[in-house]
Amino acid sequence: MTLPPALSPTAQRVQDALRAQGFAYQVFELSVPTRTAADAARAVNCEIGQIAKSLVFERVPGSMPVLVMASGANRVAEARLAKELAVASVRKPDAEYVRRFTGFAIGGVPPLGHDTLIDTLIDEDLLRHRVIWAAAGTPNALFQMDPADLARMTGGRVISIS
């Protein structure tokens, strides 16, 4: 039996968070980048809609983060998101803001294991698939999961985001 290669410390952190929550999903680090939904879909040979892209937004006013787990096929309607959050608007923050709240770099933000508790909204379109893929801490780490587990994993609520 051949053991899988050891994960980088950041991907291992996501693997540990999965195990701590009772999920048996396996994190994979690929030799190709999966920073964008299109890159990830090509790398794992799936439809772009099966990629759960992790997008962090900043509430205005308030400056508090919200994580949107969006289908790779969809674009987030920021006005709809702001209305859902009952704020004037939302904006895409810089990389330092994302790392400060999540502990991960843009392009690898997973749905769990963040440095701080983050409100999470889940694109209802992800639930249309039998399996989805989510980032696992680095720009080339992913894990496959049942989309029904996403709300339990994140404490998030399902909405229409596009």
mmCIF file of C-alpha atoms in Angstrom:
data_model
loop_
_atom_site.group_PDB
_atom_site.id
_atom_site.type_symbol
_atom_site.label_atom_id
_atom_site.label_comp_id
_atom_site.label_asym_id
_atom_site.label_seq_id
_atom_site.Cartn_x
_atom_site.Cartn_y
_atom_site.Cartn_z
ATOM 1 C CA MET A 1 0.000 0.000 0.000
ATOM 2 C CA THR A 2 1.341 3.421 -0.974
ATOM 3 C CA LEU A 3 0.671 6.262 1.418
ATOM 4 C CA PRO A 4 -0.311 9.647 -0.006
ATOM 5 C CA PRO A 5 2.404 12.311 0.157
ATOM 6 C CA ALA A 6 2.495 14.448 3.272
ATOM 7 C CA LEU A 7 0.431 17.618 3.116
ATOM 8 C CA SER A 8 1.917 21.082 3.514
ATOM 9 C CA PRO A 9 1.320 22.543 7.000
ATOM 10 C CA THR A 10 -1.495 24.782 5.725
ATOM 11 C CA ALA A 11 -3.318 21.969 3.914
ATOM 12 C CA GLN A 12 -2.780 19.737 6.964
ATOM 13 C CA ARG A 13 -4.471 22.412 9.070
ATOM 14 C CA VAL A 14 -7.585 22.049 6.875
ATOM 15 C CA GLN A 15 -7.364 18.244 7.044
ATOM 16 C CA ASP A 16 -7.195 18.493 10.837
ATOM 17 C CA ALA A 17 -10.205 20.854 10.911
ATOM 18 C CA LEU A 18 -12.194 18.376 8.808
ATOM 19 C CA ARG A 19 -11.318 15.518 11.166
ATOM 20 C CA ALA A 20 -12.083 17.642 14.251
ATOM 21 C CA GLN A 21 -15.597 18.219 12.906
ATOM 22 C CA GLY A 22 -16.065 14.520 12.182
ATOM 23 C CA PHE A 23 -15.697 14.612 8.398
ATOM 24 C CA ALA A 24 -13.726 11.866 6.627
ATOM 25 C CA TYR A 25 -12.976 13.949 3.529
ATOM 26 C CA GLN A 26 -9.407 13.796 2.216
ATOM 27 C CA VAL A 27 -7.405 16.913 1.295
ATOM 28 C CA PHE A 28 -5.340 16.610 -1.893
ATOM 29 C CA GLU A 29 -2.490 18.848 -2.974
ATOM 30 C CA LEU A 30 -2.119 18.864 -6.731
ATOM 31 C CA SER A 31 0.886 19.710 -8.861
ATOM 32 C CA VAL A 32 -1.156 22.328 -10.742
ATOM 33 C CA PRO A 33 -2.669 25.527 -9.333
ATOM 34 C CA THR A 34 -6.357 25.590 -8.413
ATOM 35 C CA ARG A 35 -6.502 29.277 -7.500
ATOM 36 C CA THR A 36 -9.512 29.985 -9.750
ATOM 37 C CA ALA A 37 -12.702 27.971 -10.225
ATOM 38 C CA ALA A 38 -11.749 27.310 -13.854
ATOM 39 C CA ASP A 39 -8.277 26.075 -12.835
ATOM 40 C CA ALA A 40 -9.772 23.822 -10.161
ATOM 41 C CA ALA A 41 -12.409 22.366 -12.497
ATOM 42 C CA ARG A 42 -9.742 21.529 -15.084
ATOM 43 C CA ALA A 43 -7.489 19.993 -12.441
ATOM 44 C CA VAL A 44 -10.123 17.598 -11.070
ATOM 45 C CA ASN A 45 -12.025 17.129 -14.335
ATOM 46 C CA CYS A 46 -15.420 18.374 -13.172
ATOM 47 C CA GLU A 47 -17.928 21.029 -14.178
ATOM 48 C CA ILE A 48 -17.076 24.559 -13.075
ATOM 49 C CA GLY A 49 -20.364 24.662 -11.147
ATOM 50 C CA GLN A 50 -19.044 21.889 -8.878
ATOM 51 C CA ILE A 51 -16.285 24.156 -7.569
ATOM 52 C CA ALA A 52 -17.220 25.856 -4.301
ATOM 53 C CA LYS A 53 -15.303 29.100 -4.571
ATOM 54 C CA SER A 54 -14.647 30.846 -1.263
ATOM 55 C CA LEU A 55 -15.154 34.591 -1.496
ATOM 56 C CA VAL A 56 -14.636 36.896 1.466
ATOM 57 C CA PHE A 57 -16.527 40.179 1.474
ATOM 58 C CA GLU A 58 -16.367 43.097 3.892
ATOM 59 C CA ARG A 59 -19.584 44.607 5.219
ATOM 60 C CA VAL A 60 -19.999 48.384 4.842
ATOM 61 C CA PRO A 61 -20.517 49.842 7.363
ATOM 62 C CA GLY A 62 -19.147 47.572 10.036
ATOM 63 C CA SER A 63 -16.053 46.151 8.368
ATOM 64 C CA MET A 64 -16.946 42.594 9.446
ATOM 65 C CA PRO A 65 -16.266 39.721 7.045
ATOM 66 C CA VAL A 66 -18.706 37.330 5.445
ATOM 67 C CA LEU A 67 -17.651 34.205 3.591
ATOM 68 C CA VAL A 68 -19.654 33.335 0.497
ATOM 69 C CA MET A 69 -19.340 29.775 -0.747
ATOM 70 C CA ALA A 70 -20.382 30.293 -4.362
ATOM 71 C CA SER A 71 -20.729 27.912 -7.264
ATOM 72 C CA GLY A 72 -17.815 28.412 -9.639
ATOM 73 C CA ALA A 73 -20.362 28.984 -12.407
ATOM 74 C CA ASN A 74 -21.945 31.956 -10.627
ATOM 75 C CA ARG A 75 -21.075 35.545 -9.987
ATOM 76 C CA VAL A 76 -22.067 37.022 -6.621
ATOM 77 C CA ALA A 77 -24.656 39.783 -6.900
ATOM 78 C CA GLU A 78 -23.140 42.200 -4.396
ATOM 79 C CA ALA A 79 -26.324 44.296 -4.055
ATOM 80 C CA ARG A 80 -28.308 41.140 -3.233
ATOM 81 C CA LEU A 81 -25.631 40.091 -0.757
ATOM 82 C CA ALA A 82 -25.715 43.480 0.974
ATOM 83 C CA LYS A 83 -29.514 43.282 1.218
ATOM 84 C CA GLU A 84 -29.282 39.754 2.672
ATOM 85 C CA LEU A 85 -26.814 41.038 5.277
ATOM 86 C CA ALA A 86 -28.857 44.202 5.982
ATOM 87 C CA VAL A 87 -25.916 46.525 5.279
ATOM 88 C CA ALA A 88 -25.487 49.447 2.894
ATOM 89 C CA SER A 89 -23.018 47.540 0.717
ATOM 90 C CA VAL A 90 -20.274 44.944 0.604
ATOM 91 C CA ARG A 91 -16.856 45.154 -0.951
ATOM 92 C CA LYS A 92 -14.062 42.809 -1.847
ATOM 93 C CA PRO A 93 -11.282 43.384 0.690
ATOM 94 C CA ASP A 94 -7.546 43.230 0.117
ATOM 95 C CA ALA A 95 -5.431 40.127 0.684
ATOM 96 C CA GLU A 96 -4.258 41.254 4.150
ATOM 97 C CA TYR A 97 -7.878 41.568 5.360
ATOM 98 C CA VAL A 98 -8.706 38.067 4.078
ATOM 99 C CA ARG A 99 -5.636 36.561 5.752
ATOM 100 C CA ARG A 100 -6.297 38.441 9.020
ATOM 101 C CA PHE A 101 -9.789 36.989 9.430
ATOM 102 C CA THR A 102 -9.365 33.561 7.831
ATOM 103 C CA GLY A 103 -5.697 32.735 8.332
ATOM 104 C CA PHE A 104 -5.500 31.762 4.662
ATOM 105 C CA ALA A 105 -4.399 33.474 1.445
ATOM 106 C CA ILE A 106 -6.830 34.380 -1.331
ATOM 107 C CA GLY A 107 -7.042 31.454 -3.738
ATOM 108 C CA GLY A 108 -6.920 28.847 -0.989
ATOM 109 C CA VAL A 109 -9.526 29.909 1.582
ATOM 110 C CA PRO A 110 -11.329 26.771 2.768
ATOM 111 C CA PRO A 111 -14.887 26.656 4.112
ATOM 112 C CA LEU A 112 -13.667 25.825 7.642
ATOM 113 C CA GLY A 113 -10.669 26.140 9.946
ATOM 114 C CA HIS A 114 -10.522 29.942 9.978
ATOM 115 C CA ASP A 115 -8.734 32.014 12.604
ATOM 116 C CA THR A 116 -12.009 33.717 13.575
ATOM 117 C CA LEU A 117 -15.649 32.707 13.368
ATOM 118 C CA ILE A 118 -17.009 34.056 10.073
ATOM 119 C CA ASP A 119 -20.635 34.309 8.975
ATOM 120 C CA THR A 120 -21.056 32.095 5.934
ATOM 121 C CA LEU A 121 -23.566 32.166 3.105
ATOM 122 C CA ILE A 122 -23.879 29.232 0.724
ATOM 123 C CA ASP A 123 -24.943 29.467 -2.913
ATOM 124 C CA GLU A 124 -28.033 27.301 -3.356
ATOM 125 C CA ASP A 125 -26.722 26.199 -6.762
ATOM 126 C CA LEU A 126 -23.988 24.134 -5.071
ATOM 127 C CA LEU A 127 -26.693 21.846 -3.676
ATOM 128 C CA ARG A 128 -27.687 20.779 -7.195
ATOM 129 C CA HIS A 129 -24.571 18.652 -7.555
ATOM 130 C CA ARG A 130 -23.862 15.175 -6.235
ATOM 131 C CA VAL A 131 -20.317 16.218 -5.232
ATOM 132 C CA ILE A 132 -18.465 19.520 -5.042
ATOM 133 C CA TRP A 133 -14.840 20.532 -4.557
ATOM 134 C CA ALA A 134 -13.645 23.180 -2.088
ATOM 135 C CA ALA A 135 -10.312 24.890 -1.447
ATOM 136 C CA ALA A 136 -8.166 23.382 1.283
ATOM 137 C CA GLY A 137 -5.805 26.127 2.418
ATOM 138 C CA THR A 138 -3.345 26.551 -0.437
ATOM 139 C CA PRO A 139 -3.660 27.541 -4.117
ATOM 140 C CA ASN A 140 -3.298 23.889 -5.147
ATOM 141 C CA ALA A 141 -5.147 22.035 -2.355
ATOM 142 C CA LEU A 142 -8.741 20.792 -2.632
ATOM 143 C CA PHE A 143 -11.130 18.301 -1.134
ATOM 144 C CA GLN A 144 -14.215 16.665 -2.569
ATOM 145 C CA MET A 145 -17.386 16.670 -0.497
ATOM 146 C CA ASP A 146 -21.118 16.140 -0.420
ATOM 147 C CA PRO A 147 -22.666 19.618 -0.802
ATOM 148 C CA ALA A 148 -25.248 18.753 1.866
ATOM 149 C CA ASP A 149 -22.405 18.834 4.426
ATOM 150 C CA LEU A 150 -21.417 22.419 3.607
ATOM 151 C CA ALA A 151 -24.002 24.060 5.890
ATOM 152 C CA ARG A 152 -23.142 21.735 8.774
ATOM 153 C CA MET A 153 -19.426 22.311 8.230
ATOM 154 C CA THR A 154 -19.672 26.106 8.142
ATOM 155 C CA GLY A 155 -22.787 26.905 10.158
ATOM 156 C CA GLY A 156 -23.814 28.818 7.044
ATOM 157 C CA ARG A 157 -27.175 29.411 5.499
ATOM 158 C CA VAL A 158 -28.201 28.718 1.945
ATOM 159 C CA ILE A 159 -29.274 31.631 -0.275
ATOM 160 C CA SER A 160 -29.526 32.643 -3.912
ATOM 161 C CA ILE A 161 -26.391 34.661 -4.614
ATOM 162 C CA SER A 162 -26.507 35.333 -8.337
#
